[in-house]
Coordinates of C-alpha atoms in Angstrom, one line a residue:
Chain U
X1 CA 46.7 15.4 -28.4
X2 CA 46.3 12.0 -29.6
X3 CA 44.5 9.1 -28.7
X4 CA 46.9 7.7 -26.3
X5 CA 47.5 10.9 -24.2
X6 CA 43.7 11.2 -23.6
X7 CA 43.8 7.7 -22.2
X8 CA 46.6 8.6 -20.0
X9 CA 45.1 11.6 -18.7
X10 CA 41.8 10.1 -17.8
X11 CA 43.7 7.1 -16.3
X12 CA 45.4 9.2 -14.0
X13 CA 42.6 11.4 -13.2
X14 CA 40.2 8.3 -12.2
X15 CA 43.5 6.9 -10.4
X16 CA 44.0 10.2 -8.5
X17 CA 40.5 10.7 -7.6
X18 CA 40.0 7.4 -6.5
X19 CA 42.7 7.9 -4.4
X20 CA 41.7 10.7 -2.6
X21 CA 38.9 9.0 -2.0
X22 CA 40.4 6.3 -0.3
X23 CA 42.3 8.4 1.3
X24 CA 39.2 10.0 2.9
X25 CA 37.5 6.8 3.9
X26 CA 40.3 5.6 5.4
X27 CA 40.7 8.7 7.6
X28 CA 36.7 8.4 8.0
X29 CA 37.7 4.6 9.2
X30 CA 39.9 6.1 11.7
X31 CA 37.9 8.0 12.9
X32 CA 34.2 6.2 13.1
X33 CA 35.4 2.6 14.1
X34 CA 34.8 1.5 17.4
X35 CA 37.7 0.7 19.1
X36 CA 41.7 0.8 18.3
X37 CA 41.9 -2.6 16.9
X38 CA 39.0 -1.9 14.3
X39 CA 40.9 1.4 13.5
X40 CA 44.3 -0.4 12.3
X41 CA 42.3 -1.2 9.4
X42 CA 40.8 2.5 8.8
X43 CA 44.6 3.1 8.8
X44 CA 45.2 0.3 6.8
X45 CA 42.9 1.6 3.8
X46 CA 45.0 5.1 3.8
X47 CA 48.2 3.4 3.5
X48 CA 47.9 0.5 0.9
X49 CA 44.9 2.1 -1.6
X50 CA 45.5 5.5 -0.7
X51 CA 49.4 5.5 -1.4
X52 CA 49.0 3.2 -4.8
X53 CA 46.4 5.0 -6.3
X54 CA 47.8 8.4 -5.7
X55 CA 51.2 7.4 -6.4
X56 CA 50.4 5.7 -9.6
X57 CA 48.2 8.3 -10.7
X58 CA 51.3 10.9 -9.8
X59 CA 53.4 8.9 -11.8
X60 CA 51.3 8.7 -14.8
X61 CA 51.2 12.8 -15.0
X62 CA 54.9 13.1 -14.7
X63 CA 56.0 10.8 -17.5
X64 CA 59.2 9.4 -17.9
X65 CA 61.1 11.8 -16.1
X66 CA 63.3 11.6 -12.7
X67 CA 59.8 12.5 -10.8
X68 CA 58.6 8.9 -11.4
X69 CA 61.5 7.1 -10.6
X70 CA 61.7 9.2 -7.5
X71 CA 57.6 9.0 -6.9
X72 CA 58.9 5.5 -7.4
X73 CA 61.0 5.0 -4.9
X74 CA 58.8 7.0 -2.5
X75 CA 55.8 4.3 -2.9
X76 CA 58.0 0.8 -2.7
X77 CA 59.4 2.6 0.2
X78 CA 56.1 3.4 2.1
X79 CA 54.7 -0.1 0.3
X80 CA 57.3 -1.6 2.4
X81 CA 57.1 0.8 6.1
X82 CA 53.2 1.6 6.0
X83 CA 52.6 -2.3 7.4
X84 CA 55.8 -2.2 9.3
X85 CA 54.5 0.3 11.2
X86 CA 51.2 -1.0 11.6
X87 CA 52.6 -4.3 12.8
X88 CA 54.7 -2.5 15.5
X89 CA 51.8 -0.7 16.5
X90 CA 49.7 -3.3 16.8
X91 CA 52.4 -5.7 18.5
X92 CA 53.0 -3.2 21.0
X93 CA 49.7 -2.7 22.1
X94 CA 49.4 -6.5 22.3
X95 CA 52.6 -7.2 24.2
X96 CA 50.6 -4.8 27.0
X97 CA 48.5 -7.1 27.5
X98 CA 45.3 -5.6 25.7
X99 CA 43.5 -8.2 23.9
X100 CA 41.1 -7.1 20.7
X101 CA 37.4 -7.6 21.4
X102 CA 36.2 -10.9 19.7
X103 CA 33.0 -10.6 17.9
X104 CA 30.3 -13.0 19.1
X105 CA 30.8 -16.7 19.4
X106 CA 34.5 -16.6 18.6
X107 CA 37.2 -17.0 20.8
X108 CA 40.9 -15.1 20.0
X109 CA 44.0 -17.0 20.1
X110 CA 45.8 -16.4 22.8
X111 CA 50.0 -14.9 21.9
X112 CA 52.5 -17.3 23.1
X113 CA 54.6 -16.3 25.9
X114 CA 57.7 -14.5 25.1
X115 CA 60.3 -17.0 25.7
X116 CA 63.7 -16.9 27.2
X117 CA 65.9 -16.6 24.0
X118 CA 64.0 -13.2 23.4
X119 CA 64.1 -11.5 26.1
X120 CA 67.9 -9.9 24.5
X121 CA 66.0 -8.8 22.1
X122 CA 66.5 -5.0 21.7
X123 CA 63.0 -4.0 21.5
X124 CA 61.7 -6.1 24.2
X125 CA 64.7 -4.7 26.6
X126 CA 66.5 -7.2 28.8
X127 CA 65.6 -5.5 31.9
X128 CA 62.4 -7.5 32.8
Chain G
X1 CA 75.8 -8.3 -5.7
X2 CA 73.6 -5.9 -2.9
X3 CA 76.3 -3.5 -3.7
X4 CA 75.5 -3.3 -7.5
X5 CA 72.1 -3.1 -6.3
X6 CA 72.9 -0.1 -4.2
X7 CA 74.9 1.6 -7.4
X8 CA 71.7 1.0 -9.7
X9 CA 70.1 2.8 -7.0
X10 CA 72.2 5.7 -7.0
X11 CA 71.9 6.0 -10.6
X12 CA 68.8 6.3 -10.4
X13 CA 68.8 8.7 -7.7
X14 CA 70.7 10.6 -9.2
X15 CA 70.1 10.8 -12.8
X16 CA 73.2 13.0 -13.9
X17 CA 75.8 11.3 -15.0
X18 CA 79.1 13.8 -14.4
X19 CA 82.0 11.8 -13.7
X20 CA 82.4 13.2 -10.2
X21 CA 79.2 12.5 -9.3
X22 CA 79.4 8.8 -10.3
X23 CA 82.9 8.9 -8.4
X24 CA 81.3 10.1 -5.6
X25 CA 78.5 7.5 -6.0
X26 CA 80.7 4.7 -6.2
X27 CA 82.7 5.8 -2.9
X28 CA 79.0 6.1 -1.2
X29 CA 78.7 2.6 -2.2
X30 CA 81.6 1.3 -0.8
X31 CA 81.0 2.9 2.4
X32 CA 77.5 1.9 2.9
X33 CA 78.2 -2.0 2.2
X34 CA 81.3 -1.2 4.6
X35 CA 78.7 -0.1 7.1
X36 CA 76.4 -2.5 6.2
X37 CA 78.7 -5.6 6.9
X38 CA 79.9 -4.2 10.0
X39 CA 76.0 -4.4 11.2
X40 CA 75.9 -7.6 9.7
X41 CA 78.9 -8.9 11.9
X42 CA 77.4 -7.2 14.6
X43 CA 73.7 -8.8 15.0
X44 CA 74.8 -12.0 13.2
X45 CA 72.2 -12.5 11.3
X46 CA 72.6 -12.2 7.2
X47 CA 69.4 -11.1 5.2
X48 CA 70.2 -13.8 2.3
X49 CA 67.8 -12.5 -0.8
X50 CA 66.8 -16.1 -2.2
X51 CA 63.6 -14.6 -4.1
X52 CA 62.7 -15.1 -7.9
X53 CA 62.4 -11.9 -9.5
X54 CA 59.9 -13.2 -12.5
X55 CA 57.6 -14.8 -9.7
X56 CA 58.1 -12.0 -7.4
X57 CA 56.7 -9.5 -10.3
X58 CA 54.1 -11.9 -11.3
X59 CA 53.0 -12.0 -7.0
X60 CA 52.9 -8.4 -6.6
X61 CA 50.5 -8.4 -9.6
X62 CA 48.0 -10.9 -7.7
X63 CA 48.5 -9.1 -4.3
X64 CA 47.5 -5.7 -6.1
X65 CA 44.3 -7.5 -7.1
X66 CA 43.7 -9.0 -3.6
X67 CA 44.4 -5.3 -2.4
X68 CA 41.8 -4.0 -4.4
X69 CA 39.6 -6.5 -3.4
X70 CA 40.2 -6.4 0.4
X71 CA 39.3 -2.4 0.3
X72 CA 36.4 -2.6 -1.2
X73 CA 35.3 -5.1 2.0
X74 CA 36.2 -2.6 4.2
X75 CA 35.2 0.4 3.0
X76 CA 32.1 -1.3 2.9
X77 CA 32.4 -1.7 6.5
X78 CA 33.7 1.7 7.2
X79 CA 30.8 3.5 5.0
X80 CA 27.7 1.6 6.3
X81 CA 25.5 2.7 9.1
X82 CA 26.3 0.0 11.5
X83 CA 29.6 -0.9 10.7
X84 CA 29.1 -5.1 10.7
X85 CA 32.6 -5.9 12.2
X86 CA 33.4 -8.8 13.2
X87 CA 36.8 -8.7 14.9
X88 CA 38.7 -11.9 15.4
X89 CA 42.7 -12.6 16.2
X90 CA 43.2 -15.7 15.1
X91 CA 46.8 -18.3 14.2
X92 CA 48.3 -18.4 10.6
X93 CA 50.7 -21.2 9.6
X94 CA 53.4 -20.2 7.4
X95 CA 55.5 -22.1 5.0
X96 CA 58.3 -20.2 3.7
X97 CA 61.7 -21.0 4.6
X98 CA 63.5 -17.8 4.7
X99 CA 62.8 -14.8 6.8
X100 CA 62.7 -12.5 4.1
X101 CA 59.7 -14.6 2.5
X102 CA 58.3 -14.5 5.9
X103 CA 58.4 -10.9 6.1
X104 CA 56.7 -10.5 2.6
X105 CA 54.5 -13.1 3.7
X106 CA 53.2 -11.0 7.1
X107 CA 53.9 -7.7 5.4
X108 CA 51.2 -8.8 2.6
X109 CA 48.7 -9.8 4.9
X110 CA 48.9 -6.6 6.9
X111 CA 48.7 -4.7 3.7
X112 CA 45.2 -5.6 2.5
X113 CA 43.1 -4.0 4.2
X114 CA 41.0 -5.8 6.9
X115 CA 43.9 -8.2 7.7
X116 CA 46.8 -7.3 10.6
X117 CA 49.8 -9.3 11.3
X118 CA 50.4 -8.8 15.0
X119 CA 52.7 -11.4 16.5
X120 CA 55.4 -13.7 14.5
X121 CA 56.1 -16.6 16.2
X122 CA 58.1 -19.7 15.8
X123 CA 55.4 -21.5 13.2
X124 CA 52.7 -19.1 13.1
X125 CA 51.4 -15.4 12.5
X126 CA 48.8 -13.9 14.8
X127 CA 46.4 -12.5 13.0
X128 CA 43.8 -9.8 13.8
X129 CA 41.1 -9.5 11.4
X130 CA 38.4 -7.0 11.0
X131 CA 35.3 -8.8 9.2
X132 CA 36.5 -12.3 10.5
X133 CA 34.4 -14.7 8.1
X134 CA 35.4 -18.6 7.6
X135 CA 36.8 -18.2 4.2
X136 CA 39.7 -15.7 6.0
X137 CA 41.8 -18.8 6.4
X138 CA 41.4 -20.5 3.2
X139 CA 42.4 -17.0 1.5
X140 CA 45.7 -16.4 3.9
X141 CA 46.5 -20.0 3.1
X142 CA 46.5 -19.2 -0.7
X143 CA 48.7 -16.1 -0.2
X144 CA 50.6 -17.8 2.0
X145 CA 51.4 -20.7 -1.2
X146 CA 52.3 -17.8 -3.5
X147 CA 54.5 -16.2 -0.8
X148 CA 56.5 -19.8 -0.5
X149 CA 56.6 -20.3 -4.2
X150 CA 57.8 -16.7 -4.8
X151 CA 61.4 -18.4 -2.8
X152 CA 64.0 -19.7 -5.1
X153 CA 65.2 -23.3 -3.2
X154 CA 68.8 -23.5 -1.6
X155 CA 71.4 -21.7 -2.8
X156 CA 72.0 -18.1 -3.0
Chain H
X1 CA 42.7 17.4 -10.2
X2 CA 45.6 18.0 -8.2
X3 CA 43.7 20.3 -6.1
X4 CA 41.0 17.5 -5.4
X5 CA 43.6 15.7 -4.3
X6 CA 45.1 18.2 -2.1
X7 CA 41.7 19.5 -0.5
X8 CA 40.9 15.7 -0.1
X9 CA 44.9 15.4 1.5
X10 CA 44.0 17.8 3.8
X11 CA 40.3 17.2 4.9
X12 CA 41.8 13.7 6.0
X13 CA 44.1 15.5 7.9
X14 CA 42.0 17.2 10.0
X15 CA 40.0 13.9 10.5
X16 CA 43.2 12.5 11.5
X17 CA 44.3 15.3 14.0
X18 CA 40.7 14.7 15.6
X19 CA 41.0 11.1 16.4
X20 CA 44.8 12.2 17.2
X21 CA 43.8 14.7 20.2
X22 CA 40.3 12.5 21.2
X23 CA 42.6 9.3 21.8
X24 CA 41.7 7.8 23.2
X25 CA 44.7 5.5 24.2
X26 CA 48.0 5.9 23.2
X27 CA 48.2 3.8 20.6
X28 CA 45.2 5.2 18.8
X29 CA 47.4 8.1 18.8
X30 CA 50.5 6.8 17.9
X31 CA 48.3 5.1 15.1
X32 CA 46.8 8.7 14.2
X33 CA 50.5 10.1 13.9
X34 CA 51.7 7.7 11.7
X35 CA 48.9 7.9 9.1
X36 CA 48.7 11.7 8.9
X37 CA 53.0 10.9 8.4
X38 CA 51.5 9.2 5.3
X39 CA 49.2 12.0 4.6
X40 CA 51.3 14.6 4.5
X41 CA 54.4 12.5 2.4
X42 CA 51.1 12.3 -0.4
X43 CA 50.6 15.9 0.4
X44 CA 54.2 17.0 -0.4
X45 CA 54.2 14.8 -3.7
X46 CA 50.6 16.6 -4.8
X47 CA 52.0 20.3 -4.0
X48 CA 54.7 19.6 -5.8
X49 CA 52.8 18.9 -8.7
X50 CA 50.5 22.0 -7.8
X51 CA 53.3 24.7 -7.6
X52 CA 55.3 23.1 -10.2
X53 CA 58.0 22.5 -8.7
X54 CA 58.2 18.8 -8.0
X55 CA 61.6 18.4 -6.4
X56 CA 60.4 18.6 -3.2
X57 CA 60.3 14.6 -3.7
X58 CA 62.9 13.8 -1.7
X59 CA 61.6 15.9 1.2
X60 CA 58.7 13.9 1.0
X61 CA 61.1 10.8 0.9
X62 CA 62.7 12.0 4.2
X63 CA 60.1 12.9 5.6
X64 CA 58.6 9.7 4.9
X65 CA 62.0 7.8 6.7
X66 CA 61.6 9.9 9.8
X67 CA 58.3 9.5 10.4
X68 CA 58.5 5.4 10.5
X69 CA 61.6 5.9 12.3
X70 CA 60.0 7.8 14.7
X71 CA 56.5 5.9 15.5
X72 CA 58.7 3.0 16.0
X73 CA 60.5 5.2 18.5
X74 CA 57.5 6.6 20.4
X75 CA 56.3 3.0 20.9
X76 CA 59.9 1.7 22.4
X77 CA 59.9 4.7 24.4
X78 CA 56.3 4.2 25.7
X79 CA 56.6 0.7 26.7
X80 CA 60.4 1.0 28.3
X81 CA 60.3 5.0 29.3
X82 CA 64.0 5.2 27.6
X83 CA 64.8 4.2 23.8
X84 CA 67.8 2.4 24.9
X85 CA 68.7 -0.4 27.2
X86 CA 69.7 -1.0 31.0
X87 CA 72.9 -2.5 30.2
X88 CA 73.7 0.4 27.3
X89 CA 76.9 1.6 28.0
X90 CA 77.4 5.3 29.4
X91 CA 80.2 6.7 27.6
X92 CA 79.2 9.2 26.1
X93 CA 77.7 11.0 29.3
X94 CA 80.7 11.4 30.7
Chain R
X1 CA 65.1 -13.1 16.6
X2 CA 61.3 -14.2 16.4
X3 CA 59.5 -11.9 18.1
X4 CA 60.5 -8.5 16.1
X5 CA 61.1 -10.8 12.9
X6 CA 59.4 -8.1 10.7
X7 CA 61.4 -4.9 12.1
X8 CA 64.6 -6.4 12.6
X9 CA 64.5 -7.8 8.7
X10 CA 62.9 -5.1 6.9
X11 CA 65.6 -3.0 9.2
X12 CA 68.4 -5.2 7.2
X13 CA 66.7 -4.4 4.0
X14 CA 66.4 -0.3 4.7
X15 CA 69.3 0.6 6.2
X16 CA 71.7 0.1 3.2
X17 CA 69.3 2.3 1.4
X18 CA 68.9 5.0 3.7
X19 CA 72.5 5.7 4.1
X20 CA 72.6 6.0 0.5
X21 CA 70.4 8.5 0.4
X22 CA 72.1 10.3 2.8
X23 CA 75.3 10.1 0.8
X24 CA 72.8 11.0 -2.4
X25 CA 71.7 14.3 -0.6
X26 CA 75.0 14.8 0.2
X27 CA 76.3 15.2 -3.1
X28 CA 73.2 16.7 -4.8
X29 CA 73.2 20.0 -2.6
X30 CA 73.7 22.1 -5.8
X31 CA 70.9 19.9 -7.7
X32 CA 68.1 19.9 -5.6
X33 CA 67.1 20.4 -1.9
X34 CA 69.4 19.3 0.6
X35 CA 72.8 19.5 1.8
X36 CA 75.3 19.0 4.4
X37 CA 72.8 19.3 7.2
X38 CA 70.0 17.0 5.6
X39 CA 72.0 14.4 5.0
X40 CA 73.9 14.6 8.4
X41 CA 70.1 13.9 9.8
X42 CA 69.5 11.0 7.1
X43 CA 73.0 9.3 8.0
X44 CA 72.4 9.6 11.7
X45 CA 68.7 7.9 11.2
X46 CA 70.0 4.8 9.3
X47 CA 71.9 4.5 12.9
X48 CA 69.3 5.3 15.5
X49 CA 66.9 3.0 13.5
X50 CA 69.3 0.6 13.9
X51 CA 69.9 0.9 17.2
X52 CA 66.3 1.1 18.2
X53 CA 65.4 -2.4 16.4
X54 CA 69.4 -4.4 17.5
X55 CA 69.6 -2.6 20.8
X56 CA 72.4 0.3 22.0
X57 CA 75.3 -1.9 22.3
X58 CA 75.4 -3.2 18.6
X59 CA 75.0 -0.2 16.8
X60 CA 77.7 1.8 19.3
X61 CA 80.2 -1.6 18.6
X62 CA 79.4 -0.3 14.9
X63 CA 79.9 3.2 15.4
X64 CA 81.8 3.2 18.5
X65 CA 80.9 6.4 20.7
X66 CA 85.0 7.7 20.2
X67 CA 84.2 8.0 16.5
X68 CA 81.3 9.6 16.8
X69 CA 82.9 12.3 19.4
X70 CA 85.8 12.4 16.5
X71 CA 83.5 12.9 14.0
X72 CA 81.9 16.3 15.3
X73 CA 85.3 17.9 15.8
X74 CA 86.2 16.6 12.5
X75 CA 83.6 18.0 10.6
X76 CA 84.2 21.8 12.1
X77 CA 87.9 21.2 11.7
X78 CA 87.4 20.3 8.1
X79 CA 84.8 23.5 7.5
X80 CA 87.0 25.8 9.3
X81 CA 89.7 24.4 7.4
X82 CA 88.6 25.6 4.2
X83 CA 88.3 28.9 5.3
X84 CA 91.5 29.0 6.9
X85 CA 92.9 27.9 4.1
X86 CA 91.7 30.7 2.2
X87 CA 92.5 33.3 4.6
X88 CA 96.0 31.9 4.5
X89 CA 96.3 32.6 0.4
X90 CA 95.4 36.0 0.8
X91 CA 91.8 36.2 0.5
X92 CA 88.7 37.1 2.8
X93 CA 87.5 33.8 5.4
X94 CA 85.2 31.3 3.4
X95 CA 86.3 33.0 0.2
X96 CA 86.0 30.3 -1.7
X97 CA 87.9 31.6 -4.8
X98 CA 91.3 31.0 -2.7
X99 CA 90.8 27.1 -3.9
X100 CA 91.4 27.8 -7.0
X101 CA 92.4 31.2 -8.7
X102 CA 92.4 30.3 -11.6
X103 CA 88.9 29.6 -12.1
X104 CA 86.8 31.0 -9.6
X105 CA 83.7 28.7 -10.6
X106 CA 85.8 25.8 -9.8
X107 CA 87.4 27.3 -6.9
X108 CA 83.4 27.8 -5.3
X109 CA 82.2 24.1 -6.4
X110 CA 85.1 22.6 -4.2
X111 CA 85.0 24.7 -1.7
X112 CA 80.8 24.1 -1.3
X113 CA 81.8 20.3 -1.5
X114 CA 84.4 20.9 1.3
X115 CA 82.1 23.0 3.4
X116 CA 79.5 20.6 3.2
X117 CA 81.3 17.5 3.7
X118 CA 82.6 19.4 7.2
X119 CA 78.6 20.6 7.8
X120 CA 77.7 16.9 7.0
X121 CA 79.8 14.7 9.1
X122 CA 79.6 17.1 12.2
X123 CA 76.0 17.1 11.9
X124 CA 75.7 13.5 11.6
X125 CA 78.1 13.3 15.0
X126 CA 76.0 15.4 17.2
X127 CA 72.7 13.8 16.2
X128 CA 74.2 10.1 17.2
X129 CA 75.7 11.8 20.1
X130 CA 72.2 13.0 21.2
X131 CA 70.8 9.4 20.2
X132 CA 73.5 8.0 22.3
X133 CA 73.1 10.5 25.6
X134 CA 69.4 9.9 25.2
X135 CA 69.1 6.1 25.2
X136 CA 72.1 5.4 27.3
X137 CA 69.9 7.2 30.2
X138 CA 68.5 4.8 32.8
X139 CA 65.2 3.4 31.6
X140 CA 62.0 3.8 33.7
X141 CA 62.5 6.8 35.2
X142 CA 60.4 7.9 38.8
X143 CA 57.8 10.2 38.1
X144 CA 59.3 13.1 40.1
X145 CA 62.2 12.9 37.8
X146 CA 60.4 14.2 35.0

């Protein structure tokens, strides 16, 4: 074992570690803030630190085999849908109607009214 | 182009190169940009890719750091006693011309931590932030810059 | 280290499932669903490494695909009680 | 298309890919995990995802609804095919040697490859079929309905 394979494995041990850690907080987020809005970002902390660190940290322990391309592919891909789905989430609990708490002395901007040229869209049906 | 894309894809995928498989993978290309342009027939409107690779490379870089950065705010939050949030749903302008570089644009903010894009409009993002504090907007505006200088100008 | 990882996959799990069953509101589950999604994609890539066997990958890369295509699902079924539209044609059901 | 900007683009960008990996797990059933079925499942997704973000009509003028009802018998015709075929050369149903006498290995490869492809594109039917039946049902349905 040289020097640089020592480096490696501690890297990916603080990497994966940290991760997991995240990964915890971010569940704790989900679970401890107050209210939905608040807990996007619980969720938030699971998908973007959570996901990297453990990914990368996966990576690092596999080498350069077809695990890390695939490990790869598997974090640009949830890179790219974790906020995806957090923004539909989000977006359809604001489209409702419900309105995030604003913290004292600040006033929320209020969504713009879906206009006419949406209403085809898919998502939002015709039917209203 | 998107079809070679697809092929590198498959290669990697794959990793065995056996004639037959390769075949195979070729067909599976064909078929899927087949597919593919059928949908974009369909819908009418054609993702065009106008992006800079270099700059795109050098922006993930700085939106890993901001990541970082942005957790370690909120598992602050998350870990103290009283959780100090500030919530706050606020407008962000955007400047980049395509809707790809919007995309990345929203899809960045709602990855770090603490930020959530949750309504594109016709000029702006609504925002919904967690610790709303005054220096939010200077720091979206930033990301926002690098987003629109990530775009390559005209052409394809 | 894998297995800290894993025991730390699955203790967020189980916080996960809570907030899924105490809600409150829809979304909060929906919300939950998604992230243990995420959870358990990590989890499949960690046991992999775990039992040696790591070409369980693209399960966790499928499993990864349905779950986003499935919260976005849920939600257009929640807000329209169908996942398609008024005007869809019915050929099929005939 | 400003409302759902995000879905309906990062839609675009995923779809391409997903059906790829469909085809990948496809064609990678001896290599790793997967098959037929899987990839029957992956293939429909790329379409219900795309009919849940551009709406029932766009992805059925895509893959119209005949095709789809082709598609399943096609599939079974095709895997009973290859059995057929071997019961017609003189050996047991599904014996996959009948493909090729001569070298039995060979004979097996295609015939997997066959079976699958017939296991794949009927399973890929029936789950856009169910898509199909599912959202081309009235939406808000009465409570007592349920």
């Amino acid at each position: 074992m040289n020097a640089v394979d020592v480096f490696l494995e501690v890297l990916s041990w603080a990497l994966i570690v940290s991760g997991s850690v995240f990964v915890i907080i971010g569940s704790l987020g989900l679970w401890r803030l107050p209210d939905f809005w608040a807990r996007l970002h619980g969720a938030s902390v699971t998908e973007s630190a959570g996901v990297i660190l453990l990914i990368w940290g996966m990576c690092i322990q596999a080498g350069f085999t077809l695990i890390t391309v695939k490990l790869i592919i598997i974090g640009i891909f949830l890179f790219i849908t974790g906020p995806t789905a957090t923004h539909a989430v989000a977006n359809a609990a604001l489209v409702t109607g419900w309105r995030p708490s604003e913290a004292e002395g600040l006033t929320g901007a209020e969504p713009e009214p879906l206009r006419p040229e949406n209403e085809d869209d898919a998502l939002d049906g015709g039917e209203e | 182009m998107t079809l070679a894309g697809l092929f590198a894809l498959w290669l990697l995928m794959s990793g065995l190169f056996k004639p037959l498989l390769i075949g195979f993978g070729l067909a599976s290309v064909l078929v899927v940009g087949w597919i593919t342009s059928r949908m974009d027939a369909q819908d009418g409107d054609h993702l065009d890719i106008r992006l800079s690779p270099l700059r795109l490379a050098g922006y993930l870089l700085w939106l890993l750091a901001e990541i970082a950065r942005a957790n370690w705010s909120v598992m602050r939050i998350i870990l103290s006693r009283r959780m100090p949030v500030r919530q706050h749903l606020f407008r962000v302008p955007f400047s980049q011309k395509t809707d790809l570089g919007q995309v990345i644009f929203a899809n960045s903010i709602t990855l770090t931590p603490g930020t959530i894009t949750v309504e594109t409009e016709r000029d702006n993002f609504l925002v919904h932030a967690l610790g709303y504090d005054e220096n939010d907007d200077e720091a979206l505006a930033e990301m926002d810059r690098r987003v629109a200088q990530v775009e390559t100008a005209g052409g394809v | 280290m894998f297995l800290v990882a894993a025991v730390s996959l699955l203790v967020s799990m189980v916080i996960v499932l809570a907030r899924l069953f105490a809600g409150p509101t829809l979304y909060d589950r929906v919300l939950a669903v998604n992230s243990f999604g995420t959870l358990t994609v990590l989890f499949i890539g960690v046991l992999g490494f775990l039992t040696g066997r790591p070409d369980f990958l693209d399960i966790a890369l499928l499993y990864a695909l349905i779950n986003f295509v499935g919260t976005i699902a849920i939600l257009k079924f929640f807000r329209y009680r169908a996942i398609g539209d008024v005007s869809a044609s019915r050929e099929l059901g005939q | 298309m400003r409302h759902h900007l995000i879905l309906r683009v990062i839609t675009k960008l995923l779809a391409g890919a997903i059906m790829l990996f469909a085809f990948y797990v496809q064609f990678h059933g001896d290599y790793s995990p997967g098959g037929g079925f899987q990839a029957g499942v992956i293939l429909a997704v790329a379409f219900v995802l795309y009919g849940l973000v551009f709406g029932l009509p766009a992805v059925q003028a895509v893959l119209p609804p005949w095709v789809v009802h082709k598609m399943m018998a096609l599939g079974v015709l095709v895997y009973a095919g290859t059995g057929v075929i071997s019961l017609f050369t003189g050996y047991a149903f599904l014996d996959y040697t009948a493909l090729n006498p001569a070298h039995p290995e060979h004979g097996q490869e295609l015939g997997i490859l066959w079976v699958e492809g017939g296991v794949g594109i009927t399973v890929t039917g029936v789950m856009v079929a169910i898509y199909y039946a599912f959202a081309g049902r009235p939406p808000r349905i009465s409570d007592e309905e349920w």
